[in-house]
XYZ file of C-alpha atoms in Angstrom:
557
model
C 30.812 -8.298 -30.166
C 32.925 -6.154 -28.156
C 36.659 -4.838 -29.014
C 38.264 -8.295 -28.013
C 36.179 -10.570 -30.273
C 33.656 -11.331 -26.858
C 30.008 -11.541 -27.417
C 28.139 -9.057 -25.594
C 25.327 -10.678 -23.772
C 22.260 -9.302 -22.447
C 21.888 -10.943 -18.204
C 17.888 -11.701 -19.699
C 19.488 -14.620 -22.051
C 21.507 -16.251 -19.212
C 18.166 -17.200 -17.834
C 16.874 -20.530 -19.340
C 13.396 -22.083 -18.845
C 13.693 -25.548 -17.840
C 10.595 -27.583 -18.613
C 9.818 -29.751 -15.637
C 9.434 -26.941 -12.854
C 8.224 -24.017 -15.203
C 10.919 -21.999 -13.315
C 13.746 -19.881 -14.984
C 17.834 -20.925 -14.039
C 20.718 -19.130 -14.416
C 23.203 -20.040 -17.261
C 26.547 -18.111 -17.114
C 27.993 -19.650 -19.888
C 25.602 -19.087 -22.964
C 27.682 -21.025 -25.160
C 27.740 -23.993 -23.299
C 24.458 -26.520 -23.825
C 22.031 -27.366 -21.257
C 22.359 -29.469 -18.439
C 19.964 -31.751 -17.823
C 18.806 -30.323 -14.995
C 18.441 -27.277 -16.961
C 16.436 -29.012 -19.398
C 15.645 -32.703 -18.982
C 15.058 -33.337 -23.180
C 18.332 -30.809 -24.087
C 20.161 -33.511 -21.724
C 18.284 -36.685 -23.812
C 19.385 -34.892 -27.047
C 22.912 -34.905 -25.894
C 23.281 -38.522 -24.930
C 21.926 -39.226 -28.114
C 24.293 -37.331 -30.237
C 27.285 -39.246 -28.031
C 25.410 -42.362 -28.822
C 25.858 -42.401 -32.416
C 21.631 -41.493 -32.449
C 20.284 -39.574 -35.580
C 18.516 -36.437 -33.442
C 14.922 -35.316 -34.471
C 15.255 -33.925 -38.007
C 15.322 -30.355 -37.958
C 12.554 -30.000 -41.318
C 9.078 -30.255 -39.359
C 7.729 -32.465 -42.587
C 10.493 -34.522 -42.011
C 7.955 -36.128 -38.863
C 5.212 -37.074 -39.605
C 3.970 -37.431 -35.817
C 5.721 -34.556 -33.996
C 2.156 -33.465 -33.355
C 1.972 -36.306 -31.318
C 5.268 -35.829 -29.669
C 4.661 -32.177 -28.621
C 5.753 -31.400 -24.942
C 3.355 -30.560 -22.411
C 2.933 -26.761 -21.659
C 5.333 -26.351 -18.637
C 3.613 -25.460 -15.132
C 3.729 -22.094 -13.899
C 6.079 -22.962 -10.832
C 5.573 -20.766 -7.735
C 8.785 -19.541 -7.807
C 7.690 -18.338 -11.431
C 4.759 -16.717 -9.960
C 6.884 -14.259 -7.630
C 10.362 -13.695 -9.418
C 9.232 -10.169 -9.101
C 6.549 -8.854 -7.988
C 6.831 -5.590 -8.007
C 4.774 -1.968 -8.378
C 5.964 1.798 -8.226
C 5.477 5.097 -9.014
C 6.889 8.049 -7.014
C 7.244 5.712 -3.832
C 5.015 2.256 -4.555
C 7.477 -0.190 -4.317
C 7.002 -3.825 -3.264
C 9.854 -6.394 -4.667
C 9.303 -10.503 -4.779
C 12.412 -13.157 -5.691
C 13.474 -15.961 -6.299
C 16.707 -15.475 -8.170
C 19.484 -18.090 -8.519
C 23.140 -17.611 -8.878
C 25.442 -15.911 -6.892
C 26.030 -13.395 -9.302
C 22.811 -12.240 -10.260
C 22.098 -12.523 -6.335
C 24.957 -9.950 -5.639
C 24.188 -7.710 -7.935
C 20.728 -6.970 -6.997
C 22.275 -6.958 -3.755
C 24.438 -4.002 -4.677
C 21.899 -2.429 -5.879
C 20.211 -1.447 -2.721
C 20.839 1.124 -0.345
C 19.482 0.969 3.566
C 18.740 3.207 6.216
C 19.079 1.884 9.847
C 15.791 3.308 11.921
C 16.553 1.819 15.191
C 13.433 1.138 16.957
C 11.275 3.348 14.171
C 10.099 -0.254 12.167
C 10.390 -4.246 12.865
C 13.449 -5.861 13.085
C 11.316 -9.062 11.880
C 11.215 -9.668 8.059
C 7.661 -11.042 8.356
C 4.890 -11.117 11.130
C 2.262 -13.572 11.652
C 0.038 -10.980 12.098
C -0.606 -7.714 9.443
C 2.093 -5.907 7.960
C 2.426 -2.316 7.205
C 4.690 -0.582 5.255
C 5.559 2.811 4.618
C 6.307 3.647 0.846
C 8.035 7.164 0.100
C 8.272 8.827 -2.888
C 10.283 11.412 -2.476
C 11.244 14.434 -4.401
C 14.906 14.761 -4.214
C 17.031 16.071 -6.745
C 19.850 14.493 -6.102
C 21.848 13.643 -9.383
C 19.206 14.747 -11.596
C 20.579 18.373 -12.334
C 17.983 20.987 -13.606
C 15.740 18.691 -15.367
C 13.007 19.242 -12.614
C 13.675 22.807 -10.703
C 14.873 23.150 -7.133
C 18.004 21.178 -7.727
C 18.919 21.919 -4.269
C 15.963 20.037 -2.635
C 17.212 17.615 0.299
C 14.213 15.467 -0.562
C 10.984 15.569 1.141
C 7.886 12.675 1.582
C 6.612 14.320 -1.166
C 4.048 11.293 -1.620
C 3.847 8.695 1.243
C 1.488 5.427 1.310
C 0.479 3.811 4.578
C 0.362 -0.084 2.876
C -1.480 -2.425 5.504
C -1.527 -6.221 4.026
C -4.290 -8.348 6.542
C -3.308 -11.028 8.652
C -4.708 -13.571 6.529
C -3.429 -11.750 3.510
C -6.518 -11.496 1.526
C -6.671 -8.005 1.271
C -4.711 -4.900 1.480
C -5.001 -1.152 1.760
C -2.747 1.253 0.238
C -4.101 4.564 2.017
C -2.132 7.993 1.010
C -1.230 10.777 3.031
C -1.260 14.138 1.873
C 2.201 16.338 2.006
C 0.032 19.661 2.840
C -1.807 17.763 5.841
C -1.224 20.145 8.721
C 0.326 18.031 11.648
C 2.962 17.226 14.167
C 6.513 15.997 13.623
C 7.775 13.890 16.339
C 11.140 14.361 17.911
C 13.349 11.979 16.087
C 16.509 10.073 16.431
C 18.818 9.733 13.884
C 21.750 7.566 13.086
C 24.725 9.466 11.966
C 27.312 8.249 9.382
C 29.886 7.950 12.557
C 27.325 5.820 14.454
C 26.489 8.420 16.276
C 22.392 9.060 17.205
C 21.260 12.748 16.803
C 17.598 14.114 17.916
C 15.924 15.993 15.501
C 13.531 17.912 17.676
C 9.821 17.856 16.718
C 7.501 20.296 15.446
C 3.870 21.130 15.680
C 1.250 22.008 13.288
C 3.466 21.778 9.928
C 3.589 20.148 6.731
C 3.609 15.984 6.868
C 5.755 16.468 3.708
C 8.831 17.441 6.270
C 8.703 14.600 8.444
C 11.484 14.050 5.902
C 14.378 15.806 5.051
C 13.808 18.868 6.856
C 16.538 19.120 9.493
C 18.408 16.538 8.776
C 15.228 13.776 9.402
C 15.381 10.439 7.885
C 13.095 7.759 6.851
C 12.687 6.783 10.309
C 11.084 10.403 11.315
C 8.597 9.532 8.714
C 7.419 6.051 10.170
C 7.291 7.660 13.212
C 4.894 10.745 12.563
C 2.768 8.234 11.046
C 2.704 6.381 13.632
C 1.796 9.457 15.702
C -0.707 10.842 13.119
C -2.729 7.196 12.727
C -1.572 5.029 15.518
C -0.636 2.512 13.371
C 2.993 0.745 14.206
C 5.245 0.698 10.612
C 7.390 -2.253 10.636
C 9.090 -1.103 7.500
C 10.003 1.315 4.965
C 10.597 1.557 1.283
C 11.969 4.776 -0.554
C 12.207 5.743 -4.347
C 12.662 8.783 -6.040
C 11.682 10.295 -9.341
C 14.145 7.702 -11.253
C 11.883 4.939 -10.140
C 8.783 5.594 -12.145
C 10.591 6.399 -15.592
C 12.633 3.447 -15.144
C 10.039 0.773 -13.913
C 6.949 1.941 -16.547
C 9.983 1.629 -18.736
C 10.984 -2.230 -17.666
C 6.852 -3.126 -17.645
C 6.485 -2.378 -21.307
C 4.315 1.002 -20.159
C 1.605 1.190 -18.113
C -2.102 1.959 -19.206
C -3.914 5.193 -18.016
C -6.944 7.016 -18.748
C -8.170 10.684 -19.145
C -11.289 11.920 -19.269
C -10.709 14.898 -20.598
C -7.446 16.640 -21.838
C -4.695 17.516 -19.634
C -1.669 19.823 -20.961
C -0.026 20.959 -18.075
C 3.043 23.343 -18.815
C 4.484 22.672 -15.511
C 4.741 18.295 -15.609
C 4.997 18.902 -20.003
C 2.850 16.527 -20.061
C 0.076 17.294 -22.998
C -2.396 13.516 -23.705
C -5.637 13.595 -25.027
C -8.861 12.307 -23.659
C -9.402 8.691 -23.739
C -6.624 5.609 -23.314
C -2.818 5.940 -23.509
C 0.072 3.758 -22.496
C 2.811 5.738 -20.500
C 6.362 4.887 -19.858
C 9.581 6.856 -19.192
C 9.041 10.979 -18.722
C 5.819 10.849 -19.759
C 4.445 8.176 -16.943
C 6.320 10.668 -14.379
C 4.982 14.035 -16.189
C 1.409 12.104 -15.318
C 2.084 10.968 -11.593
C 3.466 14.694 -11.193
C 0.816 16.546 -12.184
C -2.262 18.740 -10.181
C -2.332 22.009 -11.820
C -4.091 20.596 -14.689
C -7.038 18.433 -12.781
C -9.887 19.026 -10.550
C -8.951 22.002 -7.940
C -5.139 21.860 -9.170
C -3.681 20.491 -5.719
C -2.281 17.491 -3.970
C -5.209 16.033 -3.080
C -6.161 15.419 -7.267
C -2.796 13.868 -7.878
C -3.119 11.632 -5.924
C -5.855 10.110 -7.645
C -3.579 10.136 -10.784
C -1.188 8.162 -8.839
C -3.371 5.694 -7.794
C -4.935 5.132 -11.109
C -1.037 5.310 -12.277
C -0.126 2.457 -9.197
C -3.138 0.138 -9.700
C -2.453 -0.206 -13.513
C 1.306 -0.710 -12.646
C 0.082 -3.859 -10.153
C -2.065 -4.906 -13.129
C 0.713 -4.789 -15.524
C 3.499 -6.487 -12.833
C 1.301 -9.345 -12.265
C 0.269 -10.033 -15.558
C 1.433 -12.879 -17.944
C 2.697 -11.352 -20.290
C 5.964 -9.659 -17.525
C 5.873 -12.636 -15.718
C 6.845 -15.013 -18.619
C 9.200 -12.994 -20.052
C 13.007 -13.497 -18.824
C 13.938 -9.968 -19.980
C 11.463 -8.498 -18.434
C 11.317 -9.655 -15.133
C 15.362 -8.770 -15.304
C 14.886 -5.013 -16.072
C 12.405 -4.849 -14.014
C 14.291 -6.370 -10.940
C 17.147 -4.539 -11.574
C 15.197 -1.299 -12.162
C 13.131 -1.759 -8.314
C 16.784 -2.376 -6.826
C 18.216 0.715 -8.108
C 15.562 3.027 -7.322
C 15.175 1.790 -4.148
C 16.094 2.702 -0.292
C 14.949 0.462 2.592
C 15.174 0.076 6.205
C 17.969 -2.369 6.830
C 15.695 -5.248 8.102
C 14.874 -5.785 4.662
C 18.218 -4.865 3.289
C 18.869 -7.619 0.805
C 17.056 -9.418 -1.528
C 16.737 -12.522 0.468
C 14.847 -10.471 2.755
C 12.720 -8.544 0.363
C 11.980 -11.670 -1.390
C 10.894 -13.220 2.285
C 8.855 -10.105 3.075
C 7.196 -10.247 -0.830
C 6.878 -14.261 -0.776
C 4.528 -13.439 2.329
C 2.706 -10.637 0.529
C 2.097 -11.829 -2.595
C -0.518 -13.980 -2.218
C -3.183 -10.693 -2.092
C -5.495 -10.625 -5.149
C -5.609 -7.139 -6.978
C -9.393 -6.986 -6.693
C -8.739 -6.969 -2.780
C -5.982 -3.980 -2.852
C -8.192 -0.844 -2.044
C -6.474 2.809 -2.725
C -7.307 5.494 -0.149
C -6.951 9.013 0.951
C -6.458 9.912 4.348
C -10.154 12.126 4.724
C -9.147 15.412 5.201
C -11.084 18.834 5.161
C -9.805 22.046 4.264
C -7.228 24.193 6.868
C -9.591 27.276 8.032
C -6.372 29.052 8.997
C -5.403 29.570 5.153
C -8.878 30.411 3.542
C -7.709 29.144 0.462
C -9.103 25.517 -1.038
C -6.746 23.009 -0.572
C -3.776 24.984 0.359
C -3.469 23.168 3.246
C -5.412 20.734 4.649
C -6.220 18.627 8.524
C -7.412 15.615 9.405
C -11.562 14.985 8.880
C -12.218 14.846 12.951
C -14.775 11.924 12.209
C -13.944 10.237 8.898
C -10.035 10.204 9.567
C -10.576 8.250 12.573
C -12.921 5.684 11.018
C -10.274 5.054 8.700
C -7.576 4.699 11.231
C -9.444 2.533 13.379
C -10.377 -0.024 10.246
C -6.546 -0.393 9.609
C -5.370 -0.921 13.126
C -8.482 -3.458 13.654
C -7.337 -5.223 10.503
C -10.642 -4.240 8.405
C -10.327 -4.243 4.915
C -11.802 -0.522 3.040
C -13.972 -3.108 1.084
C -16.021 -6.246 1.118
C -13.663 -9.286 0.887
C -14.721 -12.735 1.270
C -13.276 -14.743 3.978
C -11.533 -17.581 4.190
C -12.560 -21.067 4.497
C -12.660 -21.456 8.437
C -11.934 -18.356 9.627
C -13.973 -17.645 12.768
C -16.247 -14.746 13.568
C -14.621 -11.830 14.829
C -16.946 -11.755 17.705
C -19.419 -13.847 19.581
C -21.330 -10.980 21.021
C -25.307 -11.126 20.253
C -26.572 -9.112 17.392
C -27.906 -6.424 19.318
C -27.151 -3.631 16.402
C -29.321 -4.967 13.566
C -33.024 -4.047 13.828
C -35.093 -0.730 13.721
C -33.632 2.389 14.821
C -35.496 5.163 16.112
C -35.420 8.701 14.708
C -32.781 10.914 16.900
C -35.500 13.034 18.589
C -36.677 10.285 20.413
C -33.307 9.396 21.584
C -32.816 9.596 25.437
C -29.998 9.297 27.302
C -28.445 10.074 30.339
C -24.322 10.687 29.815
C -21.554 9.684 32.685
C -17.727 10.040 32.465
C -15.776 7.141 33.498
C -13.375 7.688 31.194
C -10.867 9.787 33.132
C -11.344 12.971 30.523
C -12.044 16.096 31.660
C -14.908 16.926 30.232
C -15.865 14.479 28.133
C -19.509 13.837 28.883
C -20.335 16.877 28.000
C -18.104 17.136 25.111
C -20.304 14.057 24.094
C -23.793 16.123 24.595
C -22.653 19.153 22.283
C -21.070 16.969 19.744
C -24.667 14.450 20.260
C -27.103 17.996 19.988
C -24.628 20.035 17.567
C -24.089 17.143 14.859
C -26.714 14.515 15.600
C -29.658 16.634 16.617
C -30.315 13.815 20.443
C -31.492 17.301 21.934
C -32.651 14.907 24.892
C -29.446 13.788 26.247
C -28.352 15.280 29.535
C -25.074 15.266 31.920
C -24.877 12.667 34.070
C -21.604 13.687 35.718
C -19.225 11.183 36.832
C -19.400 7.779 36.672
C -20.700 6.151 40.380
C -17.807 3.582 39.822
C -15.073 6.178 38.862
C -13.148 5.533 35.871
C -14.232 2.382 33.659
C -12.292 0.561 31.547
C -14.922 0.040 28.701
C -17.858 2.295 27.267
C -21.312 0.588 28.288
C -25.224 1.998 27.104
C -27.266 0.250 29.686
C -31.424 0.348 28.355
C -34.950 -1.229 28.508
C -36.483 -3.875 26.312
C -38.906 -0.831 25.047
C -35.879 1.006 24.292
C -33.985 -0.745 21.861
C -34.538 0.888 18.486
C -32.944 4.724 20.914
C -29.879 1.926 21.911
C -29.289 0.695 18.043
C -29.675 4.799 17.076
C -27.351 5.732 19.574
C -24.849 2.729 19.134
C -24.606 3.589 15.177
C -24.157 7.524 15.927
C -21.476 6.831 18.611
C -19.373 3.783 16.900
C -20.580 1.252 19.646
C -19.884 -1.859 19.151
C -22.292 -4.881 20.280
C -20.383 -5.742 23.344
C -21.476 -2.260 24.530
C -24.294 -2.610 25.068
C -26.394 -3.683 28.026
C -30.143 -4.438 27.906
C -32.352 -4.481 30.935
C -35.112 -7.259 31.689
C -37.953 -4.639 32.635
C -39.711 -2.391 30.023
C -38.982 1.720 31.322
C -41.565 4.547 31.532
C -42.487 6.369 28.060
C -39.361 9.353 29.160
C -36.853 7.582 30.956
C -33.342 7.764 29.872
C -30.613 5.304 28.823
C -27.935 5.361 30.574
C -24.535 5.827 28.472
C -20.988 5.418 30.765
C -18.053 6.419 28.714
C -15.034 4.272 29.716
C -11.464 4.424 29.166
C -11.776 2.946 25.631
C -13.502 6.476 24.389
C -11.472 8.337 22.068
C -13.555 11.544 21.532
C -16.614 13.393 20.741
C -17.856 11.999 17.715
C -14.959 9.406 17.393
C -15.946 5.672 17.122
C -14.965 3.398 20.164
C -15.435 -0.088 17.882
C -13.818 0.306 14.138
C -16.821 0.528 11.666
C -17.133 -2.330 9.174
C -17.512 -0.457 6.228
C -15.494 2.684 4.782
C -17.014 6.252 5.792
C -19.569 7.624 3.201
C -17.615 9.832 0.611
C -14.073 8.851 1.483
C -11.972 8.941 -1.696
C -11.025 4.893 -2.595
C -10.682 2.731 -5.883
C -9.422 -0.723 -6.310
C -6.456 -2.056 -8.119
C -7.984 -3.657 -10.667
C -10.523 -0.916 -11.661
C -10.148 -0.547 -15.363
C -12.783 2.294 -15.528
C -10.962 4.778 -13.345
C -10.092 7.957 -15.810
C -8.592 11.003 -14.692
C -10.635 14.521 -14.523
C-alpha cells in the first residue's frame, strides 16, 4: 500500500494469461475481473454469477468430476514464443516483442536511446537476404562513479561482435573482434547534437577498441571500420554498457557458467571455485571482465569467458522456464531497453520486435561463437599485447560470412537448391605438392601478383615447380582459371585446395600432357592475395577458436 491507501502493483501482475491463444494481455486495472476476451471461462463464470448460477464450489471434494472437467494445457502462442527474446553481456543484445498496451508500449519506448549513423547501417528494419549486426559492449563510465577505475573513460568498443544471421535463418555466427587488433580507423562522419555532420579523420595501424570514442567517434565509426577490416556491410547496431550484464543475468534468474579450475582475480573481485556456478548481478560482470586470471591473461581469453557467459545467457532467454513467466519476461524487457543504444532504424520497439520476429527463428545449436584469427603483433614482442589479423585464416573467415556460410555444419532446408551447378571437379585424389606443376600468369591487374603467388606457393606450400608466366595473353581477366590435362587432375585438385579455387575454376583439357608439362594457372580480377582464397571455404579454418550456443561442456581455463 502506498501513503494514500493505493495498492502498489508490480507491471508483471497486469499481465494475464488468457487460455485460448496461450498469449499474455495487458490488464491495467488489477481489480477489475477478466474480460472475456481476457479469459473466455472468467467471462462464463461471470454470466453465471448475474444469472442467479451456483459457481463451481471452491472445496475440490466438493466435485467429484473436476478431473474430468480440467482445461486443456493452453498452446504456446507465437507471440508467446518471442515476447522477448533477448541475450547480453557486455554488448550481446538482441530484443523480440510482442507487447500490448499503449502504456507498457511507451515505456519500453522511453527506454531506448538512438544514434543516427547516416549511411554507416540499413535504413531497412529487415532484409530478405542476411543480416548483420554489430553488438558493442562498451566500457564507459558514465554514471557509474569509481566503482570500476577510469571514471573519466569516454567509452570505447571495448568488446564488439560481428552477428551475421543467414538468409534462410537457420544459422548464425556471432564472431568477436579483439580491442588490441592492430588496424585502421576510417575517416568518419558524425552527426552533431545541432544537426550538424563532423569528420572524424581516420587513423592507421591502431587499436580497433578506438573506432569508438576516441575523438569524438560514434557507433557509426565502429560499423564502418568493420566494414573496412572484414568487408562485411553492418546494417545495424546495438550498444550496452557494463549496467547491461548485472541487470539482465539479474532479470534471467542467473546464468550458468563453468570453471575448470579456480579463478580469483583481484582486479574483476571475482574469486569461484572449479566446477558449476550460477552468476547474476556483479559477479556475472566480475566473470565477463576478467583475463588476468585465465590462460595468457589477455583479451583474447576473455573472450572465451564471454562467449561461454553469452551462449548460456541464449540458453537461459529461450528457455521455458523465462518464457512462461510474466515477471520475468517484464524485467527482462525492461532491463534490455535500459541498457540499450541503437541506431535509429531500429529505434523503437516496434522495430526491434520486427528485426527480432525475423531473427528468432535460429536454433541455438546453429549459433556458432568465433574469434576473428589473429596472430601475435611482431612490433611489440610481447604475447598478446597486441595482436593483427591471421593473413590466411582471417580471410577464410571473412569470406564464409560475406558468402553466407555458416562456421558449422547445418542442415538445409527442405528445397533449398544447390549453391552451385558446377561439376565436382574438387573431390578425388590429390597429388603430393612436389609433383605439382604449374605455370603462373597475371590477369589480375596487380602488380606483382604472379609472383607474389610463386613465393607464397614455394615459401608455405613447398610447389617448388611453379614458374612465372608473366602477364596474361588476354590482359586483365575478370575470373581466376587453372587450365590442365586429363593426366593432371590429382596437381589441379592439389592446387585448387592450396589456392581456395573453387570448381568453376577450373578448366580441364581433352588431351592427356607430357610427364613435365605445366598447368596453366591465370589469376583474374577475383584474386585477393597470396595465399588468400578466391571461393569462401566450406568449412571453418583448422584451429580457429569457435563453440556453439548450446555447448553445455564449455568450462573456463
Amino acid at each position: 500500500m502506498d501513503t494514500q491507501g493505493h495498492r502498489n502493483i508490480d507491471p508483471a501482475d497486469q499481465w494475464v494469461l488468457d487460455p485460448e491463444t496461450g498469449s499474455y494481455v495487458l490488464r491495467i486495472d488489477p481489480e477489475q475481473p477478466p474480460s472475456p476476451s481476457v479469459s473466455a471461462q472468467g467471462g462464463r463464470r461471470e454470466r453465471r454469477e448475474q444469472q442467479g448460477t451456483r459457481s463451481a464450489p471452491s472445496n475440490p471434494s466438493d466435485a467429484p468430476n473436476r478431473s474430468s472437467r480440467r482445461k486443456a494445457k493452453p498452446r504456446k502462442s507465437r507471440k508467446k514464443k518471442v515476447l522477448v527474446w533477448t541475450a547480453a553481456t557486455v554488448g550481446f543484445v538482441l530484443v523480440a516483442g510482442s507487447i500490448g498496451g499503449y502504456l507498457v508500449y511507451q515505456h519500453f519506448n522511453n527506454n531506448i536511446t538512438t544514434v543516427d549513423v547516416g549511411d554507416a547501417g540499413n535504413k531497412d528494419v529487415t532484409a530478405d537476404g542476411p543480416v548483420n549486426i554489430l553488438v558493442i559492449g562498451t566500457d564507459s563510465r558514465e554514471g557509474l562513479g569509481k566503482q570500476y577505475g577510469d571514471v573519466g573513460s569516454v567509452g570505447h568498443a571495448d568488446t564488439t561482435i560481428l552477428f551475421h544471421v543467414s538468409k534462410d535463418r537457420t544459422n548464425a555466427t556471432a564472431l568477436s573482434i579483439p580491442r588490441d587488433l592492430i588496424t585502421n580507423i576510417p575517416d568518419c562522419p558524425t552527426k552533431q547534437k545541432d544537426g550538424s555532420t563532423k569528420t572524424v579523420p581516420g587513423e592507421k595501424n591502431v587499436r580497433f577498441n578506438t573506432s569508438l570514442g576516441q575523438a569524438g567517434r560514434d557507433p557509426g565509426c565502429t560499423m564502418r571500420a568493420v566494414k573496412a577490416l572484414t568487408g562485411v556491410s553492418v546494417d545495424h547496431f546495438m550498444m550496452a554498457n557494463f549496467t547491461a550484464v548485472k541487470d539482465l543475468s539479474t532479470a534471467v534468474g542467473g546464468v550458468d557458467i563453468c570453471l575448470a579450475k579456480p579463478i580469483k582475480d583481484p582486479d574483476s573481485h571475482l574469486d569461484l571455485g572449479k566446477g558449476h556456478h550460477k552468476v547474476a548481478g556483479e559477479e556475472a560482470l566480475a566473470f565477463v571482465r576478467t583475463r588476468h586470471a585465465v590462460g595468457f591473461g589477455g583479451d583474447l581469453d576473455r573472450i572465451k569467458l564471454q562467449q561461454q557467459f553469452l551462449g548460456s545467457m541464449i540458453r537461459q532467454m529461450k528457455s521455458g522456464d523465462t518464457l512462461t513467466s510474466p515477471s520475468k519476461l517484464w524485467k527482462l524487457a525492461n532491463a534490455a531497453t535500459k541498457a540499450l543504444t541503437v541506431d535509429s532504424a531500429i529505434g523503437s520497439i516496434s522495430k526491434l520486435s520486427d528485426l527480432a520476429k525475423d531473427l528468432s527463428a535460429v536454433d541455438t545449436k546453429n549459433i556458432t561463437f568465433a574469434t576473428v584469427p589473429v596472430i601475435d603483433n611482431p612490433a611489440d614482442g610481447k604475447v598478446h599485447k597486441t595482436v593483427i589479423l591471421d593473413p590466411t585464416k582471417a580471410q577464410q573467415v571473412f569470406s564464409m560470412v560475406k558468402s553466407d556460410i555458416s562456421l558449422t555444419e547445418v542442415a538445409k532446408k527442405p528445397g533449398t537448391p544447390d549453391a552451385s551447378k558446377a561439376p565436382d571437379r574438387l573431390s578425388g585424389s590429390k597429388a603430393p605438392a612436389s609433383q605439382v606443376r604449374v605455370k603462373v600468369f597475371n590477369g589480375s591487374g596487380v602488380t606483382g601478383a604472379a609472383q607474389d603467388t610463386i613465393n607464397w606457393l614455394q615459401n608455405n606450400k613447398a610447389v617448388n615447380r611453379s614458374t612465372n608466366g608473366g602477364n596474361a595473353p588476354a590482359g586483365t581477366v575478370a575470373t581466376t582459371t587453372l587450365v590442365y590435362a586429363p593426366n593432371q587432375a590429382d596437381q589441379a585438385r592439389a592446387l585448387a585446395a592450396m589456392m581456395g579455387l573453387p570448381a568453376s575454376a577450373l578448366q580441364p583439357g581433352t588431351a592427356d600432357a607430357a610427364a613435365k608439362a605445366n598447368m596453366t594457372l591465370t589469376l583474374g580480377k577475383d584474386f585477393k592475395g597470396a595465399g588468400t582464397p578466391i571461393a569462401a571455404p566450406t568449412s571453418a579454418p583448422e584451429g580457429i577458436q569457435k563453440v556453439v550456443a548450446d555447448d553445455k561442456s564449455v568450462c573456463a581455463k
